[in-house]
Coordinates of C-alpha atoms and ligand atoms in Angstrom, one line a residue:
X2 CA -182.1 62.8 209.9
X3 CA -186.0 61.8 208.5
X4 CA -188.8 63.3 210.4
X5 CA -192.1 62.1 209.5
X6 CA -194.9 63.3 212.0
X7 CA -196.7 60.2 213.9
X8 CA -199.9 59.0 212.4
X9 CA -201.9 56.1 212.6
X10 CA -201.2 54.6 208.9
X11 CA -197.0 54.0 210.1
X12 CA -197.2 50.8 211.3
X13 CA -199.3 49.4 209.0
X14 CA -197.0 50.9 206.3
X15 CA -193.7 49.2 208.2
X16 CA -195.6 45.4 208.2
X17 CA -195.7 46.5 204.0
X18 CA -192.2 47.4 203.3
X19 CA -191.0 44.7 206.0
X20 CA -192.8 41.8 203.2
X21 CA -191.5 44.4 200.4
X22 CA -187.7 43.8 201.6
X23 CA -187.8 40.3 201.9
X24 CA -188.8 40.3 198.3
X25 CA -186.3 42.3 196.7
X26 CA -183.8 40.2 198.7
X27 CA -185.2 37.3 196.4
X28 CA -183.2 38.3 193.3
X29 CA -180.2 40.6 192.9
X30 CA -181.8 43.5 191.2
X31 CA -180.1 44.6 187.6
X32 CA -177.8 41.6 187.3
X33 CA -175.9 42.9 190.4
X34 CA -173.6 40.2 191.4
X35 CA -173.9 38.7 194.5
X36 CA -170.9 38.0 196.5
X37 CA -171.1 34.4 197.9
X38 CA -170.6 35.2 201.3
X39 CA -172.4 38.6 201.8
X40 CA -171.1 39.4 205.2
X41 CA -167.4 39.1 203.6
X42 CA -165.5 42.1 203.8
X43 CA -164.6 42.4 200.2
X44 CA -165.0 45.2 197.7
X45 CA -166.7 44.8 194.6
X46 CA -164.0 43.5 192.5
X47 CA -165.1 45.5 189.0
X48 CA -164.2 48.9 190.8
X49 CA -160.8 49.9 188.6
X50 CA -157.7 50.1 191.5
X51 CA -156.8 53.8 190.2
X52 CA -156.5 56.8 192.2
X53 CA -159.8 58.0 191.5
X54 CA -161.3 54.6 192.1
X55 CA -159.8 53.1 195.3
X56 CA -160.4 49.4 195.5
X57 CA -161.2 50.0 199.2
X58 CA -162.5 52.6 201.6
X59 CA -159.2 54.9 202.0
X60 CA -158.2 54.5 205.5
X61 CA -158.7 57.8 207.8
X62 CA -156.1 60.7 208.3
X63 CA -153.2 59.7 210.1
X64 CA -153.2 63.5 211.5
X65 CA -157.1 63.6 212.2
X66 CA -158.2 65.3 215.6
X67 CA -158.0 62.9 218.8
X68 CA -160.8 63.9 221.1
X69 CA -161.8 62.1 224.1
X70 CA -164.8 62.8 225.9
X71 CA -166.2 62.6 229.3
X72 CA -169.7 63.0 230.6
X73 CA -171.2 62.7 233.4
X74 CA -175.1 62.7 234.2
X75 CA -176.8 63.9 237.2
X76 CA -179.1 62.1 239.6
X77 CA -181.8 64.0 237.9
X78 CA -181.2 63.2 234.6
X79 CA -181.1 66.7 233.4
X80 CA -177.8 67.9 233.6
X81 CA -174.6 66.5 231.8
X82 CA -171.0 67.9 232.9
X83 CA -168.2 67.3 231.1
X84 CA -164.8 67.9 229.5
X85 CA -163.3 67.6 226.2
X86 CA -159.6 67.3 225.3
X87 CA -159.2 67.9 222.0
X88 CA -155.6 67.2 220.1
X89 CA -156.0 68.8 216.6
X90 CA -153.6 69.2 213.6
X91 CA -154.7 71.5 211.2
X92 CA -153.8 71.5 207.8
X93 CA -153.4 75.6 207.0
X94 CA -152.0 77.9 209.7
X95 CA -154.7 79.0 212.5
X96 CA -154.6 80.9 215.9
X97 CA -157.9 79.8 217.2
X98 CA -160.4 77.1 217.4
X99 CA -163.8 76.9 216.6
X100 CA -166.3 74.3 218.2
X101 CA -169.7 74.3 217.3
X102 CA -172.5 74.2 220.2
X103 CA -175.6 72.9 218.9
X104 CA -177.5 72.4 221.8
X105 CA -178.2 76.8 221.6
X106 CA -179.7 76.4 217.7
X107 CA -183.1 78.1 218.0
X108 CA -184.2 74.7 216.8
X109 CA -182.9 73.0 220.5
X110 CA -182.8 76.1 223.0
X111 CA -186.4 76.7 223.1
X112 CA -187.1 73.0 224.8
X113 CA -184.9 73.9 227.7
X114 CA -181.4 72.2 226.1
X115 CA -178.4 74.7 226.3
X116 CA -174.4 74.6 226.0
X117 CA -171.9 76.5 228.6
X118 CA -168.3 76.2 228.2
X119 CA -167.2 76.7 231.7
X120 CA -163.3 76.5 231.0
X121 CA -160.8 76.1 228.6
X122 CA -157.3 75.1 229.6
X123 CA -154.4 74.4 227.6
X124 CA -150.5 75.8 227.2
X125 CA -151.1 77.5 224.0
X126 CA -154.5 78.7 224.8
X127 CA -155.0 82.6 225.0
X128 CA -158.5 83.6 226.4
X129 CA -162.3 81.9 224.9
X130 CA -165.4 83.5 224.1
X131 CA -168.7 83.1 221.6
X132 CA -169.8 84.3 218.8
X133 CA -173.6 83.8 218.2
X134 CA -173.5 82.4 214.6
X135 CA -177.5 83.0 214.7
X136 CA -177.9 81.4 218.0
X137 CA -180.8 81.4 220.1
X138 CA -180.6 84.8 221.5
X139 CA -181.6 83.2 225.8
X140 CA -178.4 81.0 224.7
X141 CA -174.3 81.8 225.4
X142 CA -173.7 81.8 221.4
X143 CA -173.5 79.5 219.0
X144 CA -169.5 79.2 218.5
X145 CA -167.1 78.7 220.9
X146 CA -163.5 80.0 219.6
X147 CA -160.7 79.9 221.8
X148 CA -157.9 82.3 220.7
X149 CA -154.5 80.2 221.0
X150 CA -151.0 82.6 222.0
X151 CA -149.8 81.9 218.4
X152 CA -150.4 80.5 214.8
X153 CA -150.4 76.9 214.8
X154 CA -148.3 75.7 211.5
X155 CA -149.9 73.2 209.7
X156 CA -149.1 69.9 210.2
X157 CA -148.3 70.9 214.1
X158 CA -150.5 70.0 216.8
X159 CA -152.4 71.8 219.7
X160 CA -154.2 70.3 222.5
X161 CA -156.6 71.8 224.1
X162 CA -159.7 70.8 227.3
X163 CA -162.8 71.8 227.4
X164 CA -165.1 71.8 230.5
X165 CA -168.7 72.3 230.1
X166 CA -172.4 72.0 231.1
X167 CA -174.9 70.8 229.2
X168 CA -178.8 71.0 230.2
X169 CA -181.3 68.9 229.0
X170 CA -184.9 69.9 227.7
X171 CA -188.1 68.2 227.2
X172 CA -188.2 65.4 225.1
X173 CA -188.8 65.9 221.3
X174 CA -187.9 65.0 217.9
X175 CA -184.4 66.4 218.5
X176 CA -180.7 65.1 219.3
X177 CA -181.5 66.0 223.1
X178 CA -184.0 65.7 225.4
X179 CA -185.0 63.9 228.8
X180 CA -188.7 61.7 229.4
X181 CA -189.6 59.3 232.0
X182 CA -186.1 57.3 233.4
X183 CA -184.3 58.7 229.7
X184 CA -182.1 61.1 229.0
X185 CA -180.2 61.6 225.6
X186 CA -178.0 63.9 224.1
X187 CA -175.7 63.6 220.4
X188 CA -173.8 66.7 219.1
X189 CA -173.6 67.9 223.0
X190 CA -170.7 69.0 223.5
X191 CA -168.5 71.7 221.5
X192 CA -167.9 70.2 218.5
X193 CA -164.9 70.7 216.7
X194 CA -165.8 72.5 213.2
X195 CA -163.0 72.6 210.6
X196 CA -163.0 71.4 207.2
X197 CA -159.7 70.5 205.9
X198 CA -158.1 72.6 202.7
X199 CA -160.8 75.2 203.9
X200 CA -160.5 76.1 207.6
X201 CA -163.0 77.0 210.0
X202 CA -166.8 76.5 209.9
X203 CA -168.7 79.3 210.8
X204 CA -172.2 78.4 209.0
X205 CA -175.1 80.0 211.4
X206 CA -177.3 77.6 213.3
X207 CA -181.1 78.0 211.0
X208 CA -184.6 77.7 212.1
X209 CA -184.8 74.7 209.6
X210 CA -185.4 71.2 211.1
X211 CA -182.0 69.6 209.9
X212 CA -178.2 69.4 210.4
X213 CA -175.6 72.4 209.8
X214 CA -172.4 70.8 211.1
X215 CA -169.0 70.5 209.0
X216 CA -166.5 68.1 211.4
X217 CA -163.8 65.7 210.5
X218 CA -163.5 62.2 211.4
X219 CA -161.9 61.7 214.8
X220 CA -160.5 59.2 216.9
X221 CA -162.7 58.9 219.4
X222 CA -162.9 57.8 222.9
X223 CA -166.1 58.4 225.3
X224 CA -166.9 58.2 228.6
X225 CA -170.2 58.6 230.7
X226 CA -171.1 58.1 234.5
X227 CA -174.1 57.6 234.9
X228 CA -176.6 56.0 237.7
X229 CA -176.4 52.4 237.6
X230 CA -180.0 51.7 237.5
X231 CA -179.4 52.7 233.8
X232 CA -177.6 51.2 230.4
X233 CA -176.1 54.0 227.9
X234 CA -175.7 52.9 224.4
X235 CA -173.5 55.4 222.4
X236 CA -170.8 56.1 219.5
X237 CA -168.4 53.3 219.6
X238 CA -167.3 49.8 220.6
X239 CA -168.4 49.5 224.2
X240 CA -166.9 47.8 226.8
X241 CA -168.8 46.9 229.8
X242 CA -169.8 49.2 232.5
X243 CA -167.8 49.9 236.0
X244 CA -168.8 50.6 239.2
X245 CA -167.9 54.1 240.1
X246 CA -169.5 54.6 243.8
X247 CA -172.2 56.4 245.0
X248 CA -174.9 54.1 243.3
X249 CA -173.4 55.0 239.5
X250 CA -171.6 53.4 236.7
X251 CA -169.1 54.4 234.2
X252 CA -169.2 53.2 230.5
X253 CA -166.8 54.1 228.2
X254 CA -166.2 53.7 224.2
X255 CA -164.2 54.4 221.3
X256 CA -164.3 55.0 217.8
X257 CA -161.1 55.3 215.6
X258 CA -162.8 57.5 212.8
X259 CA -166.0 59.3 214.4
X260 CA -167.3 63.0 213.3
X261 CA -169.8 63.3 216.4
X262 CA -170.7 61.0 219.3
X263 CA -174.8 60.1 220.6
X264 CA -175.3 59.2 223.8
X265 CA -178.6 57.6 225.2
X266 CA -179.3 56.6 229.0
X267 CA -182.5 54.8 230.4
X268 CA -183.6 51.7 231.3
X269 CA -183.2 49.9 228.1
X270 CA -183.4 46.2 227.2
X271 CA -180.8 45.4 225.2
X272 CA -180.8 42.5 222.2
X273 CA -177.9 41.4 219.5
X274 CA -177.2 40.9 216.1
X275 CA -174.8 40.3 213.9
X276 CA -174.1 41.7 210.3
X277 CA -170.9 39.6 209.6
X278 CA -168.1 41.5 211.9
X279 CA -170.6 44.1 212.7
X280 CA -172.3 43.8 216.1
X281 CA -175.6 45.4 216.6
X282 CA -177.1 46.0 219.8
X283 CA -181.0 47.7 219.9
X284 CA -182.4 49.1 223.3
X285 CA -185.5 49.2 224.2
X286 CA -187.1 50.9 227.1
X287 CA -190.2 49.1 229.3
X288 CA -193.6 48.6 227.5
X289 CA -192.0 49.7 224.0
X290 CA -193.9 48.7 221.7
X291 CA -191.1 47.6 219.4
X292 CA -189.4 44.1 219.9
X293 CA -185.6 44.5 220.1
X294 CA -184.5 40.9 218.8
X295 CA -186.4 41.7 215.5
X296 CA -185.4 45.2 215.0
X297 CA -181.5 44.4 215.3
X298 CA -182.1 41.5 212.7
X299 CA -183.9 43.8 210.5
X300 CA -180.7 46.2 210.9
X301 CA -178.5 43.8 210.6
X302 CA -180.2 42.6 207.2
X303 CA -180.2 45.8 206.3
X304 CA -176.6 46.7 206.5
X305 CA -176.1 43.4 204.5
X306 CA -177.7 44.9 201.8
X307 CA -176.3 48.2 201.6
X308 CA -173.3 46.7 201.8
X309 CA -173.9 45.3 198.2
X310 CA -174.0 48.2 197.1
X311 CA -172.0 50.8 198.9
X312 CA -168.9 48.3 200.4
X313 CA -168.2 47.2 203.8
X314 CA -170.2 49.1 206.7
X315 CA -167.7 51.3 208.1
X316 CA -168.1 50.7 211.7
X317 CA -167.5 47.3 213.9
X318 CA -170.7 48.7 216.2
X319 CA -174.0 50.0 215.7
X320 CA -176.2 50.9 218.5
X321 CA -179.8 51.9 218.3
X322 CA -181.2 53.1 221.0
X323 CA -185.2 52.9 220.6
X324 CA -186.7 56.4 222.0
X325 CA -190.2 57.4 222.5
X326 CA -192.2 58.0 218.9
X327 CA -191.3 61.0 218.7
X328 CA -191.7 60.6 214.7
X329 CA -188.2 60.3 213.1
X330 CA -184.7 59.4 213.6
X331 CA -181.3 60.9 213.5
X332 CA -178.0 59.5 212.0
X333 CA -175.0 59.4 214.3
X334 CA -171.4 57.6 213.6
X335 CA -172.1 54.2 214.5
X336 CA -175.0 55.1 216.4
X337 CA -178.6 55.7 215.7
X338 CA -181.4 57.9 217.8
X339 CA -184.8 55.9 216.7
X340 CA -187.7 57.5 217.6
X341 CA -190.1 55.8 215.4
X342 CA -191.5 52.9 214.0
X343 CA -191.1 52.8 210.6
X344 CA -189.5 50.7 209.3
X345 CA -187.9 53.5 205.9
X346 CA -186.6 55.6 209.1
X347 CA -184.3 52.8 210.2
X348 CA -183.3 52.0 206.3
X349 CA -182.8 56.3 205.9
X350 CA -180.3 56.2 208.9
X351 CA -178.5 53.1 208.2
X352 CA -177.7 54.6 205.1
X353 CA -176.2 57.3 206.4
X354 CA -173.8 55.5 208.1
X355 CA -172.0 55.6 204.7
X356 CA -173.7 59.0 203.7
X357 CA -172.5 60.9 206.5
X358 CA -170.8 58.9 208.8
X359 CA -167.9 57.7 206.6
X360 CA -168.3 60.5 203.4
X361 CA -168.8 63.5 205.1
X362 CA -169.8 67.0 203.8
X363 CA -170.8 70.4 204.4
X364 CA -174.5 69.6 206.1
X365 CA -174.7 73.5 205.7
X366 CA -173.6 73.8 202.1
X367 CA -174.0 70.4 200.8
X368 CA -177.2 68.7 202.7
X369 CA -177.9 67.2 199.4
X370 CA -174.7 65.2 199.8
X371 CA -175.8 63.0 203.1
X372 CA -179.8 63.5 202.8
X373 CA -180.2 63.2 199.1
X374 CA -177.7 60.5 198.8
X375 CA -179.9 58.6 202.3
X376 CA -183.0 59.1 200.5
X377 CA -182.1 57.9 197.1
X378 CA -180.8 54.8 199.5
X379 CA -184.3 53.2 200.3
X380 CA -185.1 52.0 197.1
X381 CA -182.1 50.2 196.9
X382 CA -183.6 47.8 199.7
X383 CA -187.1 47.6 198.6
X384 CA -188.5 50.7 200.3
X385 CA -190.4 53.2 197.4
X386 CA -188.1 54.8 195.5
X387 CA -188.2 58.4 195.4
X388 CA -190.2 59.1 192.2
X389 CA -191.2 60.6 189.0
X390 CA -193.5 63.0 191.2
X391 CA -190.5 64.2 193.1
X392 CA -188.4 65.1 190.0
X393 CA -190.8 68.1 189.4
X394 CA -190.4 70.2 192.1
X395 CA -188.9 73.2 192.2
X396 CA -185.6 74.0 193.6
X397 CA -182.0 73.3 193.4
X398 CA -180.8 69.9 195.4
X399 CA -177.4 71.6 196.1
X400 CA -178.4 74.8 197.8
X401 CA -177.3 75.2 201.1
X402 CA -179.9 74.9 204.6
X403 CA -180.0 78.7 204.2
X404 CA -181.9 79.2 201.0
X405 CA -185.0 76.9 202.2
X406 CA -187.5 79.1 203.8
X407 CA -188.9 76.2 205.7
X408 CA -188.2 72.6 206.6
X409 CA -191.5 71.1 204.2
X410 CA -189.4 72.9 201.6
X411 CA -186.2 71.8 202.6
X412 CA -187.4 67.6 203.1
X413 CA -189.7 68.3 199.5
X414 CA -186.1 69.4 197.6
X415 CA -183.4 67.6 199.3
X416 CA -184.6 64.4 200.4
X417 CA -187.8 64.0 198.1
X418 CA -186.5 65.6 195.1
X419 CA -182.7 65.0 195.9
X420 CA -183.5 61.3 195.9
X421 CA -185.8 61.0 193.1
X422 CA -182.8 62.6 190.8
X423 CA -180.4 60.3 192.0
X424 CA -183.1 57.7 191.1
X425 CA -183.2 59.0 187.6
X426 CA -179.6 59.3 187.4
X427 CA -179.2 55.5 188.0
X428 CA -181.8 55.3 185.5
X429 CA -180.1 56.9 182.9
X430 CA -176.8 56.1 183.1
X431 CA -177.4 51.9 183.9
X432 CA -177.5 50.6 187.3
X433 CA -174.3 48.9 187.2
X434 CA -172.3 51.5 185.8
X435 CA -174.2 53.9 188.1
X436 CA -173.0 51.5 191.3
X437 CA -169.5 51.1 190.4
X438 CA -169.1 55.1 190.1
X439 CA -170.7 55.7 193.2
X440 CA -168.6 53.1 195.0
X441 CA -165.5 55.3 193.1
X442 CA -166.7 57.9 195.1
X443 CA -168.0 56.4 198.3
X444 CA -163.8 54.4 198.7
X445 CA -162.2 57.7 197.1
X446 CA -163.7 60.2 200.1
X447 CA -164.3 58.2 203.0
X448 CA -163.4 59.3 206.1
X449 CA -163.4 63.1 204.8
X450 CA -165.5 65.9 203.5
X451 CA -167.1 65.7 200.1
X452 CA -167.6 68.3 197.9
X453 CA -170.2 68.2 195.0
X454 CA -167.3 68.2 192.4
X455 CA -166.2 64.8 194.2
X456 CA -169.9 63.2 192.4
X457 CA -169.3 65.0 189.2
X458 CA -165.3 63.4 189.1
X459 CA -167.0 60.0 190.0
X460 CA -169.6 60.2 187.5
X461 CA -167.6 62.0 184.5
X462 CA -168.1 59.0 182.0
X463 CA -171.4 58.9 182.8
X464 CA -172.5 61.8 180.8
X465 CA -176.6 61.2 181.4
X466 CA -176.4 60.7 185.0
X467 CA -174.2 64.3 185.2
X468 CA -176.7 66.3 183.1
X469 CA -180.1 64.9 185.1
X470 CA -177.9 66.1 188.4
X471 CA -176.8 69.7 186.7
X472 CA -180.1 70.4 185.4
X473 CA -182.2 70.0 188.9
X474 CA -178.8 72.2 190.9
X475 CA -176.4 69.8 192.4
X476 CA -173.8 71.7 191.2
X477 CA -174.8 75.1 192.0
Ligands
ZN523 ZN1 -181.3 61.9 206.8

């Protein structure tokens, strides 16, 4: 996620940094080779093929969860009902599930958005109920667990469905909300929350502006009805729409590795581009201001140049649905919520695709470890680099989203500060070196959940780069 409030210096600033990337794509920047055919899926052929250094993205969990999810979206745009079957295989013995329901975080509730689970069926499922997890108190809770009869073993599977309501709130800068012919909702529905080697995610949903969710990579499959008057653009490959009667649609996706699914509904125009096998489609609603041809070349440019840096974007699909400027964006797998124009919001979330989408973390324990990582991300493509300035304010990148009092604190430290010492750290320890390390640890923990010791591993021989990160607390 970036959040920066509207004002009237934003698109001025995106016409600068648009004329600022096409000059740093000019010359490979610190000797950084090149690869002659930039939209060819190849690694970086320096990275050492050891086990701490994958040559390649490892591939995700053969055993990850299989969820498939259905919505469907009233005639008034306001109320999404839907089920959720859920096939998980834990790794340590458990007799309950936990799903995370964002949508009742005091940040959401308040704009009308809420969660219910209405049912939960499934032959080794016991009874369901919440827990509030700091909830917003008008709200259900903000867990789900459903008790199962017995322990699951590890390495055995349980399969349970989910059916729930989700309402809709005014539109704002937030993952849900509903405006004129537009609705959209990401992270609603219960979201599965466990962290392998660890077990259940029970972090409390903060009053801070930001994520909090731990989830696993899943294979994904979506489907939402919706009236047919609209387009949806979501999480995953999509196929084309179907009729489904009564004057509605049904479209329908999947992902093979996906932590969370966006959905977004309206009247959008859709345009195309293409960063080699990736396909990108941009939506636009009527009289947007932005022009959708141009914005999915500028993505698709964009993910050519991360993928210089960071290896081969980890999705076939991106969608990026343009929303009202409501003055940020927010990251989804394969799937971005734009609600503004500038142009460092686009670069911040395309980022995250790796930093987030494919490495996951703790966004509880670990923000620094998708937010810092995003931020230090635009000045690799010829947006300001988080500076000097940044490196001097106080706090510790790697505390958790409960230990900032505020969200100005949390954006100064983790994404201003956070980036800025990742800056340095590349700095310090030589950009190339600094790359092929961080592409050690980008292949070595794809698809799963980082911790901050994963950077350490990755950066060990790079003594300079590890002390600039101790010293401003990314290691606790
Ligand atoms: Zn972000």
């Amino acid at each position: 996620m970036t959040f920066r409030r509207p004002h009237p210096t934003v698109a001025l600033a995106g016409l600068l940094s648009l004329g600022m990337l096409l000059a740093g794509c000019a010359a490979a920047p610190d000797g950084l080779d090149f690869p002659p055919d930039p939209s060819g899926r190849t690694i970086d052929d320096r990275v050492d093929p050891d086990a701490d250094c994958p040559s390649e993205a490892v591939a995700p969990a053969e055993d990850r969860p299989v969820i498939a999810l259905e919505f469907s979206l009233a005639e008034n745009l306001r109320i999404v009902t839907g089920t959720e079957t859920v096939t998980f295989t834990p790794d340590l013995p458990t007799d309950e599930l936990v799903f995370r329901l964002i949508p009742n975080s005091p940040v959401s509730a308040p704009f009308g958005n809420e969660l219910t689970v209405t049912d939960v069926t499934g032959k080794e499922v016991d009874d369901f109920g919440y827990e509030s997890a700091d909830a917003y108190p008008t709200t259900p809770g903000g867990l789900l667990v459903v008790r199962l009869t017995e322990e699951v073993e590890a390495g055995n599977s349980v399969e349970v469905s989910l059916d729930f309501e989700l309402e809709l709130g005014d539109g704002t800068f937030d993952r849900y909300g509903t405006a004129d012919g537009l609705s959209w909702w990401a992270s609603g529905f219960p979201l599965l929350s466990w962290e392998p080697g660890v077990g259940w995610s029970r972090d409390p949903l903060v009053t801070v502006l930001g994520e909090t969710s731990t989830s696993q990579a899943a294979d994904t499959t979506i489907s939402v009805e919706a009236p047919e008057d609209l387009e949806v653009l979501m999480t995953g490959a999509q196929d084309r729409p179907e009729p489904a009667g009564d004057g509605r649609r049904v479209w329908t996706s999947s992902e093979t590795a996906a932590r969370d699914v966006s959905v977004a509904v309206g009247r959008f125009d859709t345009e195309g581009a293409a960063a080699g096998d990736t396909e990108i489609t941009v939506g636009v609603l009527p009289d947007a201001a932005t022009d959708a041809a141009e914005l999915a070349e500028d993505a698709a440019s964009l993910i050519e140049d991360f993928e210089e840096f960071f290896g081969p974007f980890p999705y076939d699909t991106l969608t990026i649905p343009v929303l009202p400027n409501f003055g940020g964006g927010i990251e989804y797998p394969s799937s971005i919520l734009l609600a503004s124009p500038s142009r460092v919001i686009l670069v911040h979330e395309i980022a995250h695709m790796w930093f987030y989408g494919m490495i996951g973390n703790s966004q509880f324990r670990d923000p620094w470890l998708d937010e810092a990582f995003a931020s230090y991300a635009e000045g690799l493509v010829g947006e300001p680099a988080r500076d000097g300035t940044d490196l001097e304010i106080p706090g510790d990148i790697g505390d958790s989203m409960s230990d900032f009092p505020d969200a100005d604190e949390y954006f100064d430290v983790v994404y201003g500060k956070g980036g800025a010492v990742l800056t340095a750290a590349r700095d310090a320890a030589g950009a190339d070196e600094f790359d092929r390390a961080l592409r050690c640890y980008i292949n070595a923990q794809a698809w799963q959940i980082a911790v901050p010791d994963d950077v350490a591993a990755a950066l060990s021989e790079l003594p300079a780069a590890v002390k600039i990160l101790d010293e401003a607390g990314a290691f606790g």
